[in-house]
PDB file of C-alpha atoms and ligand atoms in Angstrom:
ATOM      1  CA  UNK A  11       8.943  38.123  -8.897  1.00 79.00           C
ATOM      2  CA  UNK A  12       8.780  38.199  -5.118  1.00 91.00           C
ATOM      3  CA  UNK A  13       8.537  41.747  -3.713  1.00 92.00           C
ATOM      4  CA  UNK A  14      11.197  42.669  -1.179  1.00 93.00           C
ATOM      5  CA  UNK A  15      10.777  46.352  -0.582  1.00 95.00           C
ATOM      6  CA  UNK A  16       8.137  48.960  -0.917  1.00 95.00           C
ATOM      7  CA  UNK A  17       8.724  52.732  -1.016  1.00 96.00           C
ATOM      8  CA  UNK A  18       5.364  54.272  -0.302  1.00 96.00           C
ATOM      9  CA  UNK A  19       4.811  57.839  -1.420  1.00 96.00           C
ATOM     10  CA  UNK A  20       7.773  59.307   0.570  1.00 95.00           C
ATOM     11  CA  UNK A  21       8.513  63.000   0.805  1.00 96.00           C
ATOM     12  CA  UNK A  22      11.352  64.733   2.478  1.00 96.00           C
ATOM     13  CA  UNK A  23      11.789  68.343   3.546  1.00 95.00           C
ATOM     14  CA  UNK A  24      14.948  69.725   5.075  1.00 94.00           C
ATOM     15  CA  UNK A  25      14.643  72.750   7.414  1.00 90.00           C
ATOM     16  CA  UNK A  26      17.186  75.353   8.411  1.00 87.00           C
ATOM     17  CA  UNK A  27      16.614  78.576  10.243  1.00 85.00           C
ATOM     18  CA  UNK A  28      16.531  80.392   6.884  1.00 87.00           C
ATOM     19  CA  UNK A  29      14.772  78.065   4.513  1.00 90.00           C
ATOM     20  CA  UNK A  30      12.980  74.906   3.782  1.00 90.00           C
ATOM     21  CA  UNK A  31      14.330  72.550   1.057  1.00 90.00           C
ATOM     22  CA  UNK A  32      11.722  70.173  -0.449  1.00 92.00           C
ATOM     23  CA  UNK A  33      13.959  67.381  -1.630  1.00 93.00           C
ATOM     24  CA  UNK A  34      11.512  64.497  -2.384  1.00 95.00           C
ATOM     25  CA  UNK A  35       7.858  64.600  -3.185  1.00 94.00           C
ATOM     26  CA  UNK A  36       5.739  61.470  -3.344  1.00 93.00           C
ATOM     27  CA  UNK A  37       8.384  58.994  -4.415  1.00 95.00           C
ATOM     28  CA  UNK A  38       6.773  55.676  -5.011  1.00 95.00           C
ATOM     29  CA  UNK A  39       8.249  52.286  -6.262  1.00 95.00           C
ATOM     30  CA  UNK A  40       8.832  48.779  -5.277  1.00 95.00           C
ATOM     31  CA  UNK A  41      11.797  46.361  -5.620  1.00 96.00           C
ATOM     32  CA  UNK A  42      11.726  42.591  -6.230  1.00 95.00           C
ATOM     33  CA  UNK A  43      14.102  40.013  -4.974  1.00 94.00           C
ATOM     34  CA  UNK A  44      17.283  39.722  -7.101  1.00 95.00           C
ATOM     35  CA  UNK A  45      16.545  42.928  -9.009  1.00 96.00           C
ATOM     36  CA  UNK A  46      19.237  45.547  -9.835  1.00 97.00           C
ATOM     37  CA  UNK A  47      17.681  48.979  -9.735  1.00 97.00           C
ATOM     38  CA  UNK A  48      19.308  52.308 -10.568  1.00 97.00           C
ATOM     39  CA  UNK A  49      18.152  55.705  -9.510  1.00 97.00           C
ATOM     40  CA  UNK A  50      19.289  58.563 -11.774  1.00 96.00           C
ATOM     41  CA  UNK A  51      18.440  62.252 -11.684  1.00 93.00           C
ATOM     42  CA  UNK A  52      20.063  65.700 -11.742  1.00 91.00           C
ATOM     43  CA  UNK A  53      22.650  66.564  -9.087  1.00 89.00           C
ATOM     44  CA  UNK A  54      20.934  67.553  -5.818  1.00 90.00           C
ATOM     45  CA  UNK A  55      17.578  66.055  -6.651  1.00 91.00           C
ATOM     46  CA  UNK A  56      17.573  63.700  -3.661  1.00 93.00           C
ATOM     47  CA  UNK A  57      19.044  60.461  -4.841  1.00 93.00           C
ATOM     48  CA  UNK A  58      21.305  59.918  -1.806  1.00 92.00           C
ATOM     49  CA  UNK A  59      18.451  61.110   0.447  1.00 95.00           C
ATOM     50  CA  UNK A  60      16.376  58.140  -0.806  1.00 96.00           C
ATOM     51  CA  UNK A  61      19.205  55.720   0.164  1.00 95.00           C
ATOM     52  CA  UNK A  62      19.648  57.400   3.590  1.00 94.00           C
ATOM     53  CA  UNK A  63      15.843  56.918   4.166  1.00 95.00           C
ATOM     54  CA  UNK A  64      16.000  53.294   2.992  1.00 95.00           C
ATOM     55  CA  UNK A  65      18.787  52.421   5.448  1.00 90.00           C
ATOM     56  CA  UNK A  66      17.149  54.282   8.348  1.00 91.00           C
ATOM     57  CA  UNK A  67      19.682  57.199   8.568  1.00 91.00           C
ATOM     58  CA  UNK A  68      16.925  59.691   7.849  1.00 95.00           C
ATOM     59  CA  UNK A  69      13.123  59.634   8.411  1.00 95.00           C
ATOM     60  CA  UNK A  70      10.835  60.590   5.580  1.00 96.00           C
ATOM     61  CA  UNK A  71       8.619  63.704   6.223  1.00 95.00           C
ATOM     62  CA  UNK A  72       5.721  61.730   4.762  1.00 95.00           C
ATOM     63  CA  UNK A  73       5.108  58.144   3.638  1.00 95.00           C
ATOM     64  CA  UNK A  74       7.075  55.086   4.593  1.00 94.00           C
ATOM     65  CA  UNK A  75       9.383  52.321   3.425  1.00 93.00           C
ATOM     66  CA  UNK A  76       8.419  48.660   4.090  1.00 92.00           C
ATOM     67  CA  UNK A  77      11.142  45.988   4.025  1.00 89.00           C
ATOM     68  CA  UNK A  78       9.135  42.699   3.705  1.00 89.00           C
ATOM     69  CA  UNK A  79       9.828  39.513   5.572  1.00 83.00           C
ATOM     70  CA  UNK A  80      12.653  40.809   7.784  1.00 83.00           C
ATOM     71  CA  UNK A  81      14.992  41.249   4.766  1.00 90.00           C
ATOM     72  CA  UNK A  82      18.241  42.944   5.693  1.00 92.00           C
ATOM     73  CA  UNK A  83      19.615  46.038   3.988  1.00 93.00           C
ATOM     74  CA  UNK A  84      23.224  47.405   3.961  1.00 92.00           C
ATOM     75  CA  UNK A  85      24.705  50.561   2.599  1.00 90.00           C
ATOM     76  CA  UNK A  86      27.965  50.871   0.598  1.00 86.00           C
ATOM     77  CA  UNK A  87      29.123  54.549   0.755  1.00 75.00           C
ATOM     78  CA  UNK A  88      30.389  56.774  -1.948  1.00 69.00           C
ATOM     79  CA  UNK A  89      34.102  56.603  -0.964  1.00 68.00           C
ATOM     80  CA  UNK A  90      35.578  53.211  -0.134  1.00 69.00           C
ATOM     81  CA  UNK A  91      36.141  54.684   3.368  1.00 82.00           C
ATOM     82  CA  UNK A  92      38.551  51.909   4.404  1.00 90.00           C
ATOM     83  CA  UNK A  93      40.499  52.495   7.560  1.00 94.00           C
ATOM     84  CA  UNK A  94      44.205  52.908   6.738  1.00 94.00           C
ATOM     85  CA  UNK A  95      45.443  51.473   9.994  1.00 96.00           C
ATOM     86  CA  UNK A  96      43.528  48.194   9.631  1.00 96.00           C
ATOM     87  CA  UNK A  97      44.400  45.286   7.301  1.00 96.00           C
ATOM     88  CA  UNK A  98      42.049  44.338   4.445  1.00 96.00           C
ATOM     89  CA  UNK A  99      40.693  41.452   6.609  1.00 97.00           C
ATOM     90  CA  UNK A 100      40.252  43.726   9.619  1.00 97.00           C
ATOM     91  CA  UNK A 101      38.457  46.277   7.468  1.00 96.00           C
ATOM     92  CA  UNK A 102      36.164  43.637   6.235  1.00 95.00           C
ATOM     93  CA  UNK A 103      35.315  42.445   9.725  1.00 96.00           C
ATOM     94  CA  UNK A 104      34.586  45.929  11.021  1.00 93.00           C
ATOM     95  CA  UNK A 105      30.797  45.860  10.402  1.00 91.00           C
ATOM     96  CA  UNK A 106      30.557  42.468  12.084  1.00 93.00           C
ATOM     97  CA  UNK A 107      32.506  43.832  15.054  1.00 94.00           C
ATOM     98  CA  UNK A 108      30.201  46.840  15.398  1.00 92.00           C
ATOM     99  CA  UNK A 109      27.100  44.656  15.224  1.00 90.00           C
ATOM    100  CA  UNK A 110      28.566  42.201  17.726  1.00 94.00           C
ATOM    101  CA  UNK A 111      28.373  39.439  15.133  1.00 92.00           C
ATOM    102  CA  UNK A 112      32.022  38.458  14.785  1.00 95.00           C
ATOM    103  CA  UNK A 113      31.515  34.700  15.122  1.00 96.00           C
ATOM    104  CA  UNK A 114      33.935  32.150  13.702  1.00 96.00           C
ATOM    105  CA  UNK A 115      31.349  31.264  11.086  1.00 96.00           C
ATOM    106  CA  UNK A 116      30.962  34.888   9.965  1.00 96.00           C
ATOM    107  CA  UNK A 117      34.763  35.352   9.843  1.00 96.00           C
ATOM    108  CA  UNK A 118      35.043  32.251   7.656  1.00 96.00           C
ATOM    109  CA  UNK A 119      32.434  33.729   5.283  1.00 95.00           C
ATOM    110  CA  UNK A 120      34.546  36.964   4.965  1.00 96.00           C
ATOM    111  CA  UNK A 121      37.621  34.976   4.234  1.00 96.00           C
ATOM    112  CA  UNK A 122      35.673  32.937   1.633  1.00 95.00           C
ATOM    113  CA  UNK A 123      34.613  36.142  -0.021  1.00 94.00           C
ATOM    114  CA  UNK A 124      38.094  37.644  -0.060  1.00 95.00           C
ATOM    115  CA  UNK A 125      39.492  34.424  -1.481  1.00 94.00           C
ATOM    116  CA  UNK A 126      36.736  34.071  -4.051  1.00 92.00           C
ATOM    117  CA  UNK A 127      37.021  37.594  -5.236  1.00 90.00           C
ATOM    118  CA  UNK A 128      40.787  37.839  -5.702  1.00 90.00           C
ATOM    119  CA  UNK A 129      41.790  39.440  -2.384  1.00 93.00           C
ATOM    120  CA  UNK A 130      42.939  36.239  -0.628  1.00 94.00           C
ATOM    121  CA  UNK A 131      46.615  37.203  -1.015  1.00 95.00           C
ATOM    122  CA  UNK A 132      45.947  40.703   0.195  1.00 96.00           C
ATOM    123  CA  UNK A 133      44.089  39.891   3.422  1.00 95.00           C
ATOM    124  CA  UNK A 134      46.897  40.950   5.686  1.00 96.00           C
ATOM    125  CA  UNK A 135      47.953  43.973   3.700  1.00 96.00           C
ATOM    126  CA  UNK A 136      46.776  47.591   4.310  1.00 96.00           C
ATOM    127  CA  UNK A 137      44.432  49.517   2.047  1.00 93.00           C
ATOM    128  CA  UNK A 138      47.227  51.834   0.680  1.00 93.00           C
ATOM    129  CA  UNK A 139      48.760  48.597  -0.862  1.00 93.00           C
ATOM    130  CA  UNK A 140      45.631  48.027  -2.976  1.00 91.00           C
ATOM    131  CA  UNK A 141      44.697  49.365  -6.431  1.00 87.00           C
ATOM    132  CA  UNK A 142      41.489  51.552  -6.734  1.00 83.00           C
ATOM    133  CA  UNK A 143      39.604  48.537  -8.002  1.00 83.00           C
ATOM    134  CA  UNK A 144      40.759  46.286  -5.171  1.00 88.00           C
ATOM    135  CA  UNK A 145      39.766  48.883  -2.581  1.00 89.00           C
ATOM    136  CA  UNK A 146      36.242  49.019  -4.092  1.00 86.00           C
ATOM    137  CA  UNK A 147      36.007  45.260  -4.039  1.00 88.00           C
ATOM    138  CA  UNK A 148      37.190  45.280  -0.374  1.00 92.00           C
ATOM    139  CA  UNK A 149      34.493  47.833   0.478  1.00 90.00           C
ATOM    140  CA  UNK A 150      31.906  45.659  -1.218  1.00 89.00           C
ATOM    141  CA  UNK A 151      33.019  42.576   0.709  1.00 92.00           C
ATOM    142  CA  UNK A 152      32.892  44.594   3.954  1.00 93.00           C
ATOM    143  CA  UNK A 153      29.263  45.265   3.103  1.00 91.00           C
ATOM    144  CA  UNK A 154      28.528  41.694   2.047  1.00 92.00           C
ATOM    145  CA  UNK A 155      30.006  40.479   5.372  1.00 93.00           C
ATOM    146  CA  UNK A 156      26.816  41.432   7.048  1.00 92.00           C
ATOM    147  CA  UNK A 157      24.884  39.129   4.721  1.00 93.00           C
ATOM    148  CA  UNK A 158      22.435  41.716   3.602  1.00 93.00           C
ATOM    149  CA  UNK A 159      19.636  40.851   1.122  1.00 94.00           C
ATOM    150  CA  UNK A 160      19.642  44.369  -0.347  1.00 95.00           C
ATOM    151  CA  UNK A 161      22.722  46.374  -1.089  1.00 94.00           C
ATOM    152  CA  UNK A 162      22.444  50.131  -1.456  1.00 95.00           C
ATOM    153  CA  UNK A 163      25.253  51.594  -3.644  1.00 93.00           C
ATOM    154  CA  UNK A 164      25.809  55.338  -3.449  1.00 90.00           C
ATOM    155  CA  UNK A 165      27.710  56.523  -6.495  1.00 84.00           C
ATOM    156  CA  UNK A 166      30.082  53.655  -5.688  1.00 74.00           C
ATOM    157  CA  UNK A 167      32.352  54.274  -8.589  1.00 72.00           C
ATOM    158  CA  UNK A 168      32.195  58.016  -8.939  1.00 72.00           C
ATOM    159  CA  UNK A 169      35.766  58.714  -7.779  1.00 68.00           C
ATOM    160  CA  UNK A 170      37.307  56.574 -10.515  1.00 71.00           C
ATOM    161  CA  UNK A 171      38.350  57.377 -14.069  1.00 77.00           C
ATOM    162  CA  UNK A 172      36.170  56.204 -16.951  1.00 81.00           C
ATOM    163  CA  UNK A 173      38.024  53.025 -17.812  1.00 82.00           C
ATOM    164  CA  UNK A 174      38.318  51.850 -14.172  1.00 80.00           C
ATOM    165  CA  UNK A 175      34.606  52.587 -13.758  1.00 82.00           C
ATOM    166  CA  UNK A 176      33.743  50.275 -16.494  1.00 88.00           C
ATOM    167  CA  UNK A 177      35.937  47.481 -15.157  1.00 86.00           C
ATOM    168  CA  UNK A 178      34.963  47.927 -11.516  1.00 84.00           C
ATOM    169  CA  UNK A 179      31.324  48.277 -12.471  1.00 87.00           C
ATOM    170  CA  UNK A 180      31.597  44.933 -14.231  1.00 91.00           C
ATOM    171  CA  UNK A 181      33.349  43.462 -11.169  1.00 87.00           C
ATOM    172  CA  UNK A 182      30.820  44.751  -8.681  1.00 89.00           C
ATOM    173  CA  UNK A 183      27.919  43.593 -10.850  1.00 93.00           C
ATOM    174  CA  UNK A 184      29.250  40.104 -11.277  1.00 92.00           C
ATOM    175  CA  UNK A 185      29.813  39.692  -7.480  1.00 89.00           C
ATOM    176  CA  UNK A 186      26.395  41.009  -6.666  1.00 92.00           C
ATOM    177  CA  UNK A 187      24.778  38.526  -9.184  1.00 94.00           C
ATOM    178  CA  UNK A 188      26.934  35.597  -8.024  1.00 91.00           C
ATOM    179  CA  UNK A 189      26.061  36.299  -4.372  1.00 90.00           C
ATOM    180  CA  UNK A 190      22.333  36.604  -5.459  1.00 93.00           C
ATOM    181  CA  UNK A 191      21.808  40.016  -3.954  1.00 94.00           C
ATOM    182  CA  UNK A 192      19.258  42.669  -4.701  1.00 96.00           C
ATOM    183  CA  UNK A 193      20.813  46.132  -5.376  1.00 96.00           C
ATOM    184  CA  UNK A 194      19.659  49.722  -5.516  1.00 97.00           C
ATOM    185  CA  UNK A 195      22.279  51.988  -7.038  1.00 96.00           C
ATOM    186  CA  UNK A 196      22.293  55.752  -7.136  1.00 95.00           C
ATOM    187  CA  UNK A 197      24.390  57.178  -9.986  1.00 92.00           C
ATOM    188  CA  UNK A 198      24.500  60.310 -12.180  1.00 88.00           C
ATOM    189  CA  UNK A 199      25.924  58.142 -15.058  1.00 91.00           C
ATOM    190  CA  UNK A 200      23.209  57.232 -17.431  1.00 94.00           C
ATOM    191  CA  UNK A 201      25.259  54.552 -19.268  1.00 95.00           C
ATOM    192  CA  UNK A 202      26.263  52.906 -15.948  1.00 94.00           C
ATOM    193  CA  UNK A 203      22.674  52.780 -14.875  1.00 96.00           C
ATOM    194  CA  UNK A 204      21.364  51.236 -18.164  1.00 97.00           C
ATOM    195  CA  UNK A 205      24.169  48.698 -18.524  1.00 96.00           C
ATOM    196  CA  UNK A 206      23.872  47.376 -15.028  1.00 96.00           C
ATOM    197  CA  UNK A 207      20.182  47.447 -14.214  1.00 97.00           C
ATOM    198  CA  UNK A 208      16.925  45.597 -14.676  1.00 96.00           C
ATOM    199  CA  UNK A 209      15.070  48.900 -14.104  1.00 97.00           C
ATOM    200  CA  UNK A 210      16.144  52.473 -14.102  1.00 98.00           C
ATOM    201  CA  UNK A 211      14.099  55.105 -12.109  1.00 97.00           C
ATOM    202  CA  UNK A 212      14.420  58.583 -13.450  1.00 97.00           C
ATOM    203  CA  UNK A 213      13.795  61.418 -11.061  1.00 95.00           C
ATOM    204  CA  UNK A 214      13.072  65.063 -11.924  1.00 93.00           C
ATOM    205  CA  UNK A 215      14.916  67.983 -10.436  1.00 91.00           C
ATOM    206  CA  UNK A 216      13.850  69.197  -7.001  1.00 90.00           C
ATOM    207  CA  UNK A 217      11.221  68.797  -5.658  1.00 90.00           C
ATOM    208  CA  UNK A 218      11.890  65.391  -6.967  1.00 91.00           C
ATOM    209  CA  UNK A 219       9.209  63.027  -8.235  1.00 93.00           C
ATOM    210  CA  UNK A 220       9.581  59.772 -10.285  1.00 95.00           C
ATOM    211  CA  UNK A 221       9.428  60.951 -13.873  1.00 95.00           C
ATOM    212  CA  UNK A 222       9.753  57.520 -15.539  1.00 96.00           C
ATOM    213  CA  UNK A 223      10.708  53.923 -14.764  1.00 97.00           C
ATOM    214  CA  UNK A 224      12.411  52.030 -17.558  1.00 97.00           C
ATOM    215  CA  UNK A 225      12.475  48.268 -17.699  1.00 97.00           C
ATOM    216  CA  UNK A 226      15.804  47.551 -19.483  1.00 97.00           C
ATOM    217  CA  UNK A 227      15.528  44.800 -21.997  1.00 95.00           C
ATOM    218  CA  UNK A 228      18.443  43.652 -24.108  1.00 93.00           C
ATOM    219  CA  UNK A 229      18.605  40.931 -26.784  1.00 91.00           C
ATOM    220  CA  UNK A 230      20.563  38.867 -24.321  1.00 88.00           C
ATOM    221  CA  UNK A 231      21.498  40.207 -20.857  1.00 84.00           C
ATOM    222  CA  UNK A 232      25.128  39.879 -20.233  1.00 88.00           C
ATOM    223  CA  UNK A 233      27.574  41.802 -18.053  1.00 93.00           C
ATOM    224  CA  UNK A 234      27.478  45.627 -18.079  1.00 95.00           C
ATOM    225  CA  UNK A 235      30.404  46.010 -20.528  1.00 94.00           C
ATOM    226  CA  UNK A 236      28.806  43.764 -23.101  1.00 95.00           C
ATOM    227  CA  UNK A 237      25.360  45.266 -22.499  1.00 95.00           C
ATOM    228  CA  UNK A 238      26.672  48.603 -23.729  1.00 95.00           C
ATOM    229  CA  UNK A 239      27.118  47.074 -27.170  1.00 94.00           C
ATOM    230  CA  UNK A 240      23.422  46.003 -27.356  1.00 95.00           C
ATOM    231  CA  UNK A 241      21.403  47.831 -29.966  1.00 93.00           C
ATOM    232  CA  UNK A 242      18.787  48.885 -27.355  1.00 95.00           C
ATOM    233  CA  UNK A 243      21.475  50.600 -25.207  1.00 96.00           C
ATOM    234  CA  UNK A 244      21.552  53.765 -27.218  1.00 96.00           C
ATOM    235  CA  UNK A 245      17.782  53.906 -27.360  1.00 96.00           C
ATOM    236  CA  UNK A 246      17.560  53.930 -23.530  1.00 97.00           C
ATOM    237  CA  UNK A 247      20.409  56.346 -23.312  1.00 97.00           C
ATOM    238  CA  UNK A 248      18.629  58.920 -25.687  1.00 95.00           C
ATOM    239  CA  UNK A 249      15.418  58.558 -23.841  1.00 96.00           C
ATOM    240  CA  UNK A 250      16.845  59.130 -20.360  1.00 96.00           C
ATOM    241  CA  UNK A 251      19.182  61.868 -21.649  1.00 95.00           C
ATOM    242  CA  UNK A 252      15.980  63.625 -22.857  1.00 94.00           C
ATOM    243  CA  UNK A 253      14.123  62.948 -19.596  1.00 94.00           C
ATOM    244  CA  UNK A 254      16.961  64.573 -17.620  1.00 91.00           C
ATOM    245  CA  UNK A 255      17.152  67.531 -20.026  1.00 78.00           C
ATOM    246  CA  UNK A 256      20.794  67.798 -19.053  1.00 58.00           C
ATOM    247  CA  UNK A 257      21.599  70.950 -21.043  1.00 56.00           C
ATOM    248  CA  UNK A 258      18.786  72.841 -19.321  1.00 51.00           C
ATOM    249  CA  UNK A 259      19.906  72.037 -15.772  1.00 50.00           C
TER     250      UNK A 259
HETATM  251  P1  LIG B 329      21.683  63.895  -4.843  1.00 97.97           P
HETATM  252  O1  LIG B 329      22.167  62.668  -4.149  1.00 97.97           O
HETATM  253  O2  LIG B 329      20.624  63.606  -5.883  1.00 97.97           O
HETATM  254  O3  LIG B 329      22.796  64.751  -5.467  1.00 97.97           O
HETATM  255  P2  LIG B 329      20.992  64.671  -2.143  1.00 97.97           P
HETATM  256  O4  LIG B 329      20.131  63.620  -1.720  1.00 97.97           O
HETATM  257  O5  LIG B 329      22.378  64.681  -1.618  1.00 97.97           O
HETATM  258  O6  LIG B 329      20.955  64.805  -3.747  1.00 97.97           O
HETATM  259  O7  LIG B 329      20.372  66.150  -1.660  1.00 97.97           O
HETATM  260  C1  LIG B 329      19.030  66.565  -2.087  1.00 97.97           C
HETATM  261  C2  LIG B 329      18.836  67.979  -1.624  1.00 97.97           C
HETATM  262  O8  LIG B 329      18.637  67.989  -0.213  1.00 97.97           O
HETATM  263  C3  LIG B 329      19.923  68.949  -1.868  1.00 97.97           C
HETATM  264  O9  LIG B 329      19.421  70.210  -2.219  1.00 97.97           O
HETATM  265  C4  LIG B 329      20.726  69.010  -0.577  1.00 97.97           C
HETATM  266  O10 LIG B 329      21.405  70.268  -0.459  1.00 97.97           O
HETATM  267  C5  LIG B 329      19.585  68.831   0.445  1.00 97.97           C
HETATM  268  N1  LIG B 329      20.023  68.166   1.664  1.00 97.97           N
HETATM  269  C6  LIG B 329      20.543  66.863   1.703  1.00 97.97           C
HETATM  270  N2  LIG B 329      20.792  66.534   2.980  1.00 97.97           N
HETATM  271  C7  LIG B 329      20.496  67.637   3.787  1.00 97.97           C
HETATM  272  C8  LIG B 329      20.600  67.922   5.117  1.00 97.97           C
HETATM  273  N3  LIG B 329      21.026  67.001   6.027  1.00 97.97           N
HETATM  274  N4  LIG B 329      20.158  69.160   5.560  1.00 97.97           N
HETATM  275  C9  LIG B 329      19.732  70.080   4.658  1.00 97.97           C
HETATM  276  N5  LIG B 329      19.616  69.803   3.313  1.00 97.97           N
HETATM  277  C10 LIG B 329      20.038  68.622   2.872  1.00 97.97           C
END
């Protein structure tokens, strides 16, 4: 598969007047076009820091990240962070406005996405009129509006209850696959990571290094909900549970 992104031995230290926090130490992996990658690890190990480095919000203390062939990266934050005083359509156009790319063509693309993914009738409504799942879909479309090649998803479903997580996870996965995007998702949910991903990167606690990278293979790759029923699912779950040593955290 064609390589799209390289993360080359990055480390990250945070400094305050009192102390130094070594968050990441020598994180190294690459991502191929069309892959869905999840990063799991104990809370506070530096998962979000990796995404912040990838989208340029933070600089690594050492190492670098290389986005090949001018591919474009976009970040979908933890909360849906929709603006309550803008309609669904206006929210989805916000990124384009900020980037001075609000052309007729780009607006048409956003309307196409809203219509294709069940928000056509809600375009002129406000976020408080949407269900949790619709808000999440709207946030995803706002990110897709910028036509990124790689989507960074930071605990995108963490605020939802278990059942909604499953349904919205399925929804987000199907949209990402249909739009042929590459995704890097940070999650603390092992099942979510296994069921959605081609590879799962497991980090240790701080200072964080890559403990293992699992290539997820199922009898037949379907959507995340169906993948959970695959006989290999519990094998990966047990392995990663052990890697994370959750009870000793
Ligand atoms: P995770 O996403 O795995 O929960 P984070 O990437 O949010 O972890 O944080 C990793 C570590 O770095 C934590 O100990 C956190 O307190 C620290 N950290 C993150 N951002 C900053 C910052 N801007 N300044 C100081 N420390 C930070």
